[in-house]
Amino acid sequence: MAAFVVANVAHHQVLVDARMGVVPPAVARSCGTVCSAPHFSRASVLSQNGKEFASVIRKGQRSSYRRGKSACSGPVLVECNASENRRRPKYIPNKIDDPNYVRIFDTTLRDGEQSPGASLTSKEKLDIARQLAKLGVDIIEAGYPRSSPGDLEAVKMIAKEVGNHVDDDGYVPVICGLSRCNKGDIDAAWEGVRYALRPRIHTFIATSEIHMRHKLRKTPEEVIQIASEMVAYARSLGCEDVEFSPEDAGRSDPEFLYRILTEVIKAGATTLNIPDTVGYTLPSEFGSLIAKIKANTPGAENVIISTHCQNDLGLATANTLAGAYNGARQLEVTINGIGERAGNASLEEVVMAIRCRGNELLGGLYTGINSKHISVASRMVADLTGMVVQPHKAIVGANAFAHESGIHQDGMLKHKGTYEIISPEEIGLVRADEAGLVLGKLSGRHALKTRLQQLGYELEGKELDDVFKRFKSVAEKKKAVADEDLEALLSDEVFQPTPIWALQDLQVVCGTMGLPTATVKLIGPDGSEHIGACIGTGPVDAAYKAVDQIVKEPVTLLEYSMNSVTEGIDAIAHTRVVLRAIQQYSVKHPQSGKSVQRTFSGSGAGEDVVVSSVRAYVSALNKILGFQSSRPTVVSVRTEESQVAA
C-alpha cells in the first residue's frame, strides 16, 4: 500500500503522497497540530532549501516525508489549524506575476442590483463596497454609471473612498464601471471611476448571431469595428485598465470570438471577460471555450482572461471553476449569487471551492479573499437588497452547517470532518461562545459589543447605542438573546437607509368584534411628531394606510413576507416588503438599453409582527424618498454618439 498523508487544512482535506513528498503549497505554509493517528503525536509541514515536505512526529521519533523517502506505510490524518496564507501579487492590469493567483471580480453592486427589488441607495452601496474591501476582492464593479445620475454619484463616491483606502499590505481594490460600447456610456463610466487609485472601465457588446441580428441589427464586421474603436476610446481618456466583454459569448461562434478579441487586444484591452450571459453552456463546453480562446487568440498571453457565468441552468459556479481550471485568472461573481433572472456565480461558493479543492484538483489555484468576512457580507447584502438567502443555499444558507439526522449528528460528535468539509468559522460564522457568554436582560454594553465583534460586526457610538437599546428591549421579554436575534436587530438598526421618517409609536385594535384600526406616530424629517389613524382589512393594512396618511408618498405594495428569526413563541419577526412608487423612477438597463422601473425593498424586525411590518414599510418608503432627494438635476457626460445596445 502506498504511504500517504491526508492533511486537513483549515478543515478541508488534501491528499499527500508521503513517499513522493507531494505537498501542496497551502499545506507547506500551515502550522502543525496533534495528529489523530494513534501512533503519531504531532505533525507539521516544513520548508527546507526551497523544498516543501511533511514532517510527522512519532512517539519519541521523527519521520520526514520527502521525495524518495518514507518511513510510514499507513494512512496518517494530519489536522492543521492554520489556513492558506499566500501573499496577493502586486496588481498589474494585464498581468499576474503568480500564475496560480485568481482575481475575484465582484459585481454585486452592478449585476446583483439588477435583480428585481434589489435597488440600493448610495449609502447602502458604499456600505457594501466597504465590506467587499474587507473581504479583499480584487475588483469591485461599483455600478453602471450611465443608468442614472444617482448611480453615477454612487460609483463616484465608492471610487473616492473605498478606491483610495490602502491597507497595510498595500491592497486597494480596483473600482470598475460598466459601459456599453458607445462614447456616452464610456464617458459616464470614466467620470465615475477616475477618482480611484486603480480605475477600470468595463465595456461590452453582443457577439452571438441571435444578439447581433435581432438586438443590435449589426453585421459582424460592424460589431468588430465598434468594439475596437470603443476600447481605444476608453484608453484615450487616460484609463490604463480596460476590460472588454463579448456579450453572450457562450452562444457565439468561437472563430468570431477569436477575431474580435484579437482586435480589442490591439486596441488596448487588458482583460477579456468571457460571459455565459444566459447560462447556456455546460462546464465541459465553457472550460473548453476558455482554453480555445487562450490558444487561438493572438495576444491572449498579454491579457487576463475572465469568466462571467449566469445561473439559468444552475451551473454558474461549476462553469466558473471550469473556466479557472482552463486558464481564466479573473472570476466575476456576486455575494449570495444574486443577479438577473436566476442570478450569477456565487462568490462564497467559488471562493470556498477553490480554497477547499484548489490544491488537489485545480493546480494550486488560490485567491486573496479573507473568507472570515463572508458571513457578514452575505447577511448585509441580503438585508440591504431584500433578496432573502434560501435556507439550503451553499456556504451561507441557514441549513449549510445544520445537522439534524441522527447518523450525521453521531458522526459530527465523533469528528466534525465526517460531515463538514469546511468549518463555519472559516466564513466568519460563529455560533458558540467559548467564554460561555450568554446574553440576557442583565448583560451590559461591553458584553453586547464583545459578542457582536465575535460575530464579525464592529459597532461604535450611536450605532452601538441604538442596537443596545433594542437589545435591552428584547432581553426584557426573552430569557436569552440568540445570535440570530442580534443579527435581526442589526439589520433593523444598522443596515437601513438614511432615516427620513422613523416609527415612534404604534397601536392597533383588531379581532372579530370590530373594524381593525391602527394609530401610528412617526418622527418626520424635521424631528416633529406626526400622527395618523386609519381602518383597514387587518391590522397591517390599517397601519400601512396610517403611514400613507402621514408620509403622502403614493406607492403600490408588490411583495410582503414574514418569517420568525428563531424558534419559539417569543421569536423576533423579520418582515420584507417591496414597493413601487406611483411616480415611477426608471433606470437604463445595460443589456437592453431600455428604461426599467425601479422597485424598492425594505426590511424590519420586532417582537410584534405588526411593528415589524411597519418598520419594513417605513424602511422602503425611506429608500424611495432618499432616491428622490439624491437625484442630481444635471449630469455632465458626452452626448451618446452611437446607439448600439451592447
XYZ file of C-alpha atoms in Angstrom:
646
model
C 0.000 0.000 0.000
C 1.303 3.447 -0.854
C 2.029 5.718 2.054
C 0.072 8.927 2.182
C -0.919 11.787 4.437
C -4.414 13.244 4.462
C -3.852 16.829 5.569
C -6.813 18.750 6.900
C -6.035 22.379 6.080
C -8.488 24.888 7.517
C -10.936 21.978 7.860
C -10.673 20.734 4.285
C -8.736 17.666 3.240
C -5.930 17.321 0.727
C -4.252 14.026 -0.142
C -0.465 13.952 0.039
C 1.639 11.066 -1.302
C 4.084 10.643 1.550
C 6.580 8.560 -0.423
C 6.806 11.112 -3.234
C 6.619 14.131 -0.948
C 3.816 15.763 -2.931
C 2.880 18.515 -0.517
C 0.562 21.329 -1.700
C 1.834 24.869 -1.036
C -1.131 25.597 1.252
C -0.086 22.710 3.484
C 3.544 23.815 3.449
C 2.521 27.203 4.793
C 0.355 25.842 7.588
C 1.150 25.116 11.211
C 1.426 21.788 12.965
C -1.035 20.286 15.391
C -1.816 16.981 17.054
C -2.046 14.023 14.689
C -5.138 11.852 15.005
C -3.376 8.562 14.211
C -2.706 6.679 17.481
C 0.978 6.006 16.759
C 1.782 9.637 15.938
C 1.703 12.549 18.368
C 2.354 15.579 16.203
C 2.509 16.611 12.549
C 3.755 19.669 10.727
C 4.785 20.782 7.272
C 8.220 22.301 6.793
C 10.183 24.049 4.091
C 13.909 23.497 3.646
C 16.106 24.910 0.887
C 13.010 25.839 -1.045
C 11.599 22.286 -0.858
C 8.394 21.623 0.999
C 7.870 18.399 2.926
C 5.634 16.946 5.621
C 7.096 16.088 8.994
C 5.330 13.647 11.321
C 6.448 13.073 14.908
C 6.117 9.555 16.273
C 6.131 8.962 19.988
C 9.738 9.865 20.642
C 10.756 9.645 16.977
C 10.654 11.908 13.948
C 9.964 10.770 10.374
C 10.215 13.037 7.348
C 8.272 12.588 4.147
C 10.364 13.881 1.266
C 10.745 12.947 -2.344
C 12.007 9.356 -2.432
C 11.935 8.959 1.350
C 9.217 7.429 3.520
C 9.021 5.932 6.989
C 5.337 5.075 7.061
C 3.233 2.613 5.125
C -0.162 3.509 6.560
C -2.556 6.437 6.338
C -1.992 9.389 8.625
C -4.534 12.124 9.260
C -2.800 15.441 9.774
C -5.114 18.145 11.089
C -3.888 21.675 10.692
C -5.312 24.766 12.377
C -3.909 27.378 10.020
C -5.416 28.294 6.668
C -3.843 29.211 3.393
C -1.834 32.413 3.742
C -0.229 33.409 0.461
C 0.547 36.984 -0.393
C -1.518 38.728 -3.035
C 0.617 39.502 -6.109
C 1.235 43.139 -6.998
C -1.599 44.450 -9.168
C -0.745 44.908 -12.848
C -3.803 45.366 -15.119
C -2.845 42.849 -17.824
C -0.562 40.524 -15.877
C -0.424 38.403 -12.720
C 3.069 37.503 -11.534
C 1.882 34.333 -9.803
C 0.219 32.029 -12.392
C -1.797 30.335 -9.629
C -3.405 33.522 -8.346
C -7.043 34.127 -9.310
C -8.544 37.624 -9.173
C -12.055 37.926 -7.747
C -14.216 40.495 -9.543
C -17.355 41.268 -7.562
C -20.352 42.656 -9.443
C -22.898 42.638 -6.604
C -23.337 46.405 -6.929
C -23.935 46.206 -10.695
C -25.274 42.874 -11.921
C -26.577 41.986 -8.471
C -28.512 45.224 -8.175
C -30.277 44.458 -11.451
C -32.318 41.839 -9.557
C -35.948 42.994 -9.280
C -36.463 44.748 -5.943
C -32.746 44.934 -5.161
C -32.361 48.703 -5.661
C -29.791 50.204 -3.319
C -29.286 53.746 -2.084
C -25.889 55.416 -2.427
C -25.202 54.889 1.286
C -26.068 51.202 1.032
C -23.801 50.771 -1.988
C -20.970 52.424 -0.091
C -21.546 50.170 2.939
C -21.437 47.054 0.760
C -18.327 48.314 -1.053
C -16.584 48.764 2.302
C -17.459 45.185 3.220
C -16.225 43.914 -0.153
C -12.913 45.631 0.561
C -12.770 43.842 3.933
C -13.305 40.603 2.033
C -10.349 41.501 -0.142
C -11.995 41.307 -3.562
C -9.598 42.435 -6.265
C -12.108 44.375 -8.376
C -15.399 45.991 -7.321
C -17.773 46.698 -10.192
C -19.471 49.617 -8.488
C -22.300 50.086 -10.971
C -23.447 51.169 -14.396
C -22.928 54.954 -14.202
C -24.926 55.748 -17.356
C -28.080 54.135 -15.960
C -28.989 57.188 -13.851
C -27.411 60.272 -12.262
C -27.820 58.616 -8.852
C -25.824 55.587 -9.934
C -23.081 57.823 -11.310
C -22.811 59.614 -7.973
C -22.739 56.306 -6.081
C -19.884 54.976 -8.240
C -18.002 58.240 -7.792
C -18.457 58.062 -4.008
C -17.139 54.484 -3.882
C -14.171 55.404 -6.098
C -13.227 58.329 -3.862
C -13.495 56.488 -0.542
C -13.085 52.723 -0.991
C -10.918 53.113 -4.081
C -8.369 55.197 -2.169
C -8.170 53.247 1.082
C -4.852 51.382 1.004
C -4.323 48.819 3.769
C -1.054 47.962 5.491
C -0.234 45.321 2.859
C -0.701 47.778 0.002
C -4.073 46.331 -1.015
C -6.662 48.633 -2.520
C -9.481 47.351 -4.744
C -9.835 48.276 -8.386
C -13.044 50.277 -8.884
C -14.811 49.425 -12.124
C -17.703 50.979 -14.013
C -19.740 49.221 -16.709
C -20.461 50.739 -20.108
C -21.886 49.703 -23.429
C -19.722 50.242 -26.487
C -20.602 53.883 -27.055
C -18.919 57.116 -26.059
C -21.711 58.359 -23.816
C -21.556 55.261 -21.633
C -17.760 55.226 -21.562
C -17.610 58.909 -20.597
C -20.028 58.301 -17.727
C -18.066 55.245 -16.564
C -14.784 57.172 -16.591
C -16.373 60.087 -14.771
C -17.450 57.664 -12.043
C -14.259 55.646 -11.550
C -11.450 58.072 -12.398
C -11.111 59.207 -8.772
C -9.939 55.747 -7.651
C -6.269 54.835 -7.359
C -6.962 51.897 -9.675
C -9.843 52.771 -12.022
C -11.193 50.402 -14.657
C -13.720 50.754 -17.494
C -15.618 47.607 -18.436
C -17.214 47.870 -21.873
C -19.153 45.252 -23.795
C -21.040 44.471 -26.991
C -23.002 41.386 -28.061
C -21.275 38.839 -30.302
C -23.751 35.960 -30.720
C -25.620 35.701 -34.004
C -29.021 35.979 -32.311
C -27.997 39.174 -30.494
C -26.256 40.813 -33.453
C -29.167 40.092 -35.789
C -32.171 40.796 -33.567
C -30.892 43.241 -30.939
C -28.022 45.188 -32.459
C -29.039 44.770 -36.105
C -25.373 44.978 -36.983
C -23.105 42.845 -39.123
C -20.176 41.005 -37.504
C -17.731 43.396 -39.183
C -19.569 46.409 -37.795
C -19.504 44.889 -34.300
C -15.735 44.308 -34.501
C -15.162 47.875 -35.627
C -17.329 49.346 -32.854
C -15.663 47.205 -30.195
C -12.098 48.065 -31.177
C -12.884 51.776 -31.577
C -14.580 51.998 -28.175
C -11.801 50.144 -26.351
C -9.322 52.543 -27.953
C -11.541 55.460 -26.944
C -11.608 54.281 -23.318
C -7.811 54.097 -23.323
C -7.614 57.579 -24.861
C -9.373 59.039 -21.811
C -6.411 58.058 -19.665
C -7.784 54.751 -18.357
C -4.979 52.174 -18.409
C -7.190 49.301 -17.272
C -9.926 48.407 -19.789
C -11.977 45.235 -19.700
C -13.887 44.031 -22.757
C -16.747 41.519 -22.786
C -18.280 39.843 -25.844
C -21.845 39.521 -24.546
C -23.417 36.075 -24.964
C -20.014 34.545 -25.684
C -21.389 31.165 -24.652
C -23.579 31.122 -27.781
C -21.136 32.949 -30.055
C -19.180 31.446 -32.934
C -15.707 30.684 -31.494
C -13.957 31.779 -34.699
C -15.711 35.149 -34.490
C -14.699 35.449 -30.839
C -11.043 34.925 -31.732
C -11.287 37.725 -34.322
C -12.992 40.324 -32.146
C -10.834 39.554 -29.118
C -7.692 39.909 -31.223
C -8.794 43.363 -32.340
C -9.685 44.641 -28.857
C -6.320 43.439 -27.565
C -4.684 45.516 -30.286
C -6.887 48.458 -29.239
C -5.646 48.258 -25.648
C -7.894 45.895 -23.669
C -6.169 44.500 -20.576
C -8.818 41.966 -19.524
C -11.015 39.808 -21.761
C -14.161 38.703 -19.959
C -15.985 35.720 -21.458
C -19.633 35.797 -20.329
C -22.066 32.911 -20.422
C -24.756 35.584 -20.438
C -27.801 33.305 -20.477
C -26.329 30.397 -18.514
C -26.451 28.141 -21.553
C -23.189 26.210 -21.529
C -22.181 23.095 -19.616
C -18.905 23.049 -17.651
C -17.080 20.966 -20.251
C -18.164 23.383 -23.001
C -17.296 26.513 -21.090
C -13.925 25.221 -19.909
C -13.093 24.222 -23.469
C -14.111 27.667 -24.734
C -11.700 29.374 -22.319
C -8.871 27.036 -23.324
C -9.525 27.580 -27.047
C -9.624 31.364 -26.642
C -6.244 31.284 -24.895
C -4.824 29.045 -27.623
C -6.306 30.726 -30.695
C -6.372 34.443 -29.885
C -3.151 36.276 -30.843
C -2.019 38.379 -27.891
C -4.048 36.424 -25.321
C -0.862 35.767 -23.365
C -0.619 39.520 -22.690
C -4.083 39.937 -21.130
C -6.120 38.426 -18.303
C -8.898 36.021 -19.299
C -12.022 36.312 -17.143
C -15.324 34.476 -16.659
C -18.845 35.755 -16.017
C -21.356 32.919 -15.668
C -25.102 33.245 -15.173
C -27.035 30.570 -13.292
C -30.012 29.862 -15.564
C -29.305 26.106 -15.533
C -27.804 26.099 -12.038
C -24.274 25.719 -13.440
C -22.740 29.141 -12.789
C -20.312 28.009 -10.090
C -19.370 24.838 -11.992
C -18.772 26.795 -15.211
C -16.709 29.391 -13.361
C -14.458 26.728 -11.848
C -14.146 25.016 -15.233
C -13.017 28.357 -16.667
C -10.446 28.788 -13.904
C -9.137 25.264 -14.441
C -8.631 26.044 -18.130
C -6.709 29.266 -17.588
C -9.099 32.072 -16.605
C -7.449 34.174 -13.911
C -10.316 36.540 -13.130
C -13.706 35.270 -11.949
C -16.789 37.511 -11.893
C -19.152 36.715 -9.022
C -21.733 38.221 -6.673
C -22.449 37.866 -2.972
C -25.170 35.228 -2.465
C -25.180 34.699 -6.241
C -27.744 37.483 -6.768
C -28.320 38.902 -10.215
C -30.734 38.965 -13.105
C -33.053 36.017 -13.646
C -31.511 33.019 -11.803
C -28.506 35.045 -10.686
C -24.731 34.770 -11.067
C -21.896 32.603 -9.883
C -21.788 32.956 -6.108
C -18.654 34.498 -4.593
C -18.803 32.327 -1.498
C -19.250 29.109 -3.500
C -16.453 29.864 -5.957
C -14.001 31.097 -3.329
C -14.586 28.239 -0.898
C -14.434 25.640 -3.686
C -11.024 26.997 -4.685
C -9.945 27.128 -1.056
C -11.152 23.575 -0.484
C -10.031 21.863 -3.698
C -7.646 24.320 -5.340
C -4.513 22.392 -4.458
C -5.880 18.951 -5.212
C -7.748 19.423 -8.441
C -7.194 22.964 -9.719
C -3.424 23.021 -9.977
C -2.751 25.062 -6.847
C -5.132 27.970 -7.536
C -5.817 30.415 -4.710
C -7.464 33.808 -4.121
C -6.821 36.811 -1.885
C -10.221 36.606 -0.191
C -10.400 36.797 3.611
C -13.168 34.228 3.986
C -13.908 35.173 7.598
C -15.852 38.178 6.293
C -18.133 36.116 4.022
C -20.923 35.576 6.547
C -21.255 39.280 7.396
C -21.135 40.247 3.703
C -23.854 37.718 2.909
C -26.116 38.993 5.663
C -25.506 42.627 4.726
C -26.338 42.087 1.055
C -29.427 40.035 1.898
C -30.722 42.718 4.251
C -29.958 45.739 2.094
C -31.228 44.264 -1.183
C -34.134 42.384 0.345
C -33.004 39.256 -1.551
C -33.514 36.518 1.028
C -30.993 33.667 1.094
C -32.742 30.304 0.815
C -32.044 28.004 3.797
C -30.332 25.336 1.660
C -28.026 27.819 -0.087
C -24.450 26.505 -0.184
C -21.989 28.044 2.292
C -24.234 30.833 3.689
C -27.695 29.243 3.926
C -29.244 28.750 7.365
C -29.022 24.974 6.950
C -25.499 24.896 5.480
C -23.972 23.848 8.820
C -27.054 22.301 10.430
C -27.081 18.587 11.249
C -30.437 17.087 12.221
C -30.120 13.466 11.074
C -29.164 11.125 13.913
C -26.492 9.459 11.780
C -24.972 12.841 10.899
C -25.131 14.055 14.480
C -23.367 10.929 15.691
C -20.606 11.444 13.137
C -20.244 15.135 13.999
C -19.927 14.368 17.710
C -17.118 11.923 16.966
C -15.293 14.060 14.382
C -16.534 17.192 12.613
C -14.733 16.223 9.433
C -17.175 13.361 8.911
C -19.863 15.682 7.546
C -18.295 19.138 7.264
C -15.738 19.761 4.533
C -15.254 23.317 5.794
C -15.844 24.743 9.241
C -18.375 27.540 9.841
C -15.603 29.592 11.462
C -13.831 29.796 8.098
C -16.582 32.042 6.739
C -16.906 34.002 9.969
C -19.968 32.114 11.190
C -19.613 31.945 14.969
C -22.423 30.097 16.726
C -20.841 29.209 20.047
C -19.045 31.322 22.611
C -16.056 29.611 24.212
C -16.169 32.024 27.138
C -19.713 30.926 27.981
C -21.129 34.354 27.154
C -24.936 34.244 27.353
C -26.736 37.487 26.600
C -29.822 38.336 28.633
C -31.552 41.213 30.369
C -28.672 41.682 32.828
C -26.000 41.883 30.125
C -24.222 45.196 29.654
C -22.983 47.203 26.705
C -19.485 45.679 26.838
C -20.819 42.109 26.675
C -23.014 43.029 23.696
C -20.145 44.760 21.896
C -17.860 41.772 22.509
C -20.397 39.315 21.129
C -21.012 41.487 18.064
C -17.254 41.587 17.439
C -17.133 37.800 17.677
C -19.863 37.668 15.037
C -17.857 39.996 12.776
C -19.603 43.323 13.424
C -17.639 46.387 14.553
C -20.020 48.964 16.040
C -19.222 52.186 17.855
C -21.014 55.312 19.004
C -24.633 55.862 18.052
C -24.905 52.611 16.091
C -23.914 50.623 19.176
C -26.238 52.723 21.362
C -29.216 52.081 19.063
C -28.590 48.326 18.917
C -28.059 48.170 22.693
C -31.366 49.930 23.296
C -33.209 47.441 21.077
C -31.280 44.549 22.653
C -32.396 45.518 26.165
C -35.996 45.749 24.977
C -35.843 42.237 23.536
C -33.941 40.851 26.528
C -36.728 42.007 28.856
C -39.078 39.616 27.038
C -36.717 36.700 26.243
C -34.694 34.607 28.665
C -31.677 34.585 26.351
C -30.971 36.563 23.184
C -29.621 34.339 20.416
C -27.088 35.311 17.755
C -29.874 35.257 15.168
C -31.790 37.787 17.279
C -28.756 40.073 17.384
C -28.325 39.904 13.620
C -32.010 40.713 13.120
C -31.635 43.764 15.363
C -28.517 44.808 13.445
C -30.483 44.555 10.223
C -33.207 46.743 11.665
C -30.904 49.379 13.142
C -27.682 49.452 11.095
C -28.468 48.043 7.642
C -31.128 50.627 6.925
C -31.428 53.601 4.563
C -30.842 57.094 5.881
C -33.866 57.722 8.159
C -36.237 60.341 6.802
C -39.282 59.059 8.657
C -38.939 56.928 11.815
C -41.536 54.890 13.684
C -42.138 56.256 17.176
C -45.304 54.548 18.414
C -47.935 52.174 17.082
C -51.234 50.944 18.452
C -53.680 48.580 16.758
C -57.122 47.221 17.598
C -58.276 44.131 15.751
C -60.209 40.919 16.108
C -63.664 39.554 15.302
C -65.623 42.186 17.191
C -64.784 45.373 15.332
C -63.024 47.105 12.474
C -59.215 46.783 12.529
C -57.863 50.196 13.474
C -54.296 51.485 13.669
C -52.829 54.663 15.123
C -49.273 55.472 14.068
C -46.855 58.146 15.331
C -43.885 58.924 13.068
C -40.959 61.292 13.580
C -40.605 63.432 10.470
C -37.543 64.809 8.646
C -37.618 67.936 10.810
C -37.865 65.971 14.056
C -41.531 66.767 14.642
C -44.182 64.175 15.531
C -46.945 63.238 13.099
C -49.948 61.053 13.949
C -52.243 59.161 11.592
C -55.145 56.797 12.233
C -56.947 54.530 9.756
C -59.082 51.435 9.484
C -58.261 48.527 7.196
C -58.959 44.922 6.336
C -56.478 43.870 9.027
C -54.026 45.428 11.476
C -51.146 45.604 8.982
C -53.334 47.096 6.253
C -54.679 49.688 8.711
C -51.155 50.562 9.889
C -49.870 50.951 6.326
C -52.764 53.251 5.462
C -51.999 55.348 8.553
C -48.370 55.662 7.435
C -49.520 56.662 3.933
C -51.746 59.306 5.500
C -48.702 60.877 7.139
C -45.971 60.439 4.514
C -48.168 61.141 1.473
C -45.988 59.173 -0.950
C -48.289 57.079 -3.194
C -46.925 53.556 -3.578
C -48.030 50.089 -4.606
C -47.208 47.148 -2.351
C -45.765 44.426 -4.610
C -44.481 41.874 -2.081
C -44.929 41.171 1.614
C -43.314 38.317 3.531
C -42.517 37.487 7.138
C -40.561 34.820 8.961
C -39.518 34.124 12.537
C -35.836 34.600 13.283
C -35.609 31.804 15.856
C -37.880 29.107 17.245
C -40.469 29.690 19.940
C -43.455 31.902 20.615
C -41.142 34.741 21.693
C -39.190 34.765 18.411
C -38.416 38.045 16.673
C -40.351 38.560 13.442
C -38.471 39.666 10.311
C -40.548 41.313 7.570
C -39.667 42.198 3.968
C -41.721 44.369 1.615
C -41.215 45.548 -1.962
C -42.816 48.816 -3.101
C -43.139 50.640 -6.390
C -43.754 54.372 -6.358
C -46.760 55.627 -8.306
C -44.431 58.367 -9.565
C -42.255 55.786 -11.274
C -38.456 56.027 -11.285
C -36.604 54.471 -14.164
C -33.014 53.479 -14.885
C -31.380 52.403 -18.116
C -30.781 48.684 -18.397
C -27.226 47.939 -19.642
C -28.095 44.925 -21.793
C -31.257 46.156 -23.498
C -30.649 49.893 -23.287
C -34.324 50.320 -22.334
C -35.665 52.126 -19.285
C -36.847 49.841 -16.493
C -38.853 50.793 -13.419
C -37.145 50.727 -10.046
C -38.715 48.889 -7.147
C -37.656 49.432 -3.530
C -37.380 46.833 -0.773
C -37.454 47.359 2.948
C -36.949 45.123 5.962
C -37.881 45.360 9.598
C -37.661 43.308 12.770
C -39.549 43.325 16.035
C -41.100 41.180 18.725
C -44.545 42.308 17.489
C -45.462 41.239 13.954
C -47.308 44.486 13.209
C -44.414 46.610 14.470
C -42.032 44.553 12.327
C -44.303 45.082 9.312
C -44.486 48.846 9.787
C -40.709 49.114 10.231
C -40.237 47.326 6.902
C -42.775 49.580 5.165
C -41.181 52.765 6.512
C -37.743 51.433 5.506
C -38.875 51.006 1.885
C -40.507 54.460 1.890
C -37.253 55.977 3.161
C -35.433 54.390 0.214
C -37.894 55.950 -2.218
C -37.661 59.370 -0.593
C -33.880 59.110 -0.341
C -33.683 58.231 -4.034
C -35.749 61.331 -4.849
C -33.534 63.652 -2.818
C -30.271 62.218 -4.171
C -31.123 62.601 -7.854
C -28.895 65.289 -9.406
C -30.720 67.553 -11.797
C -27.891 67.680 -14.323
C -25.218 65.168 -15.246
C -22.334 66.258 -17.419
C -21.354 63.470 -19.823
C -20.689 63.445 -23.542
C -23.727 63.086 -25.760
C -24.088 59.494 -26.925
C -22.793 59.201 -30.459
C -23.691 55.582 -31.011
C -26.993 53.956 -30.155
C -25.562 50.447 -30.134
C -27.128 48.383 -27.353
C -24.394 46.103 -26.097
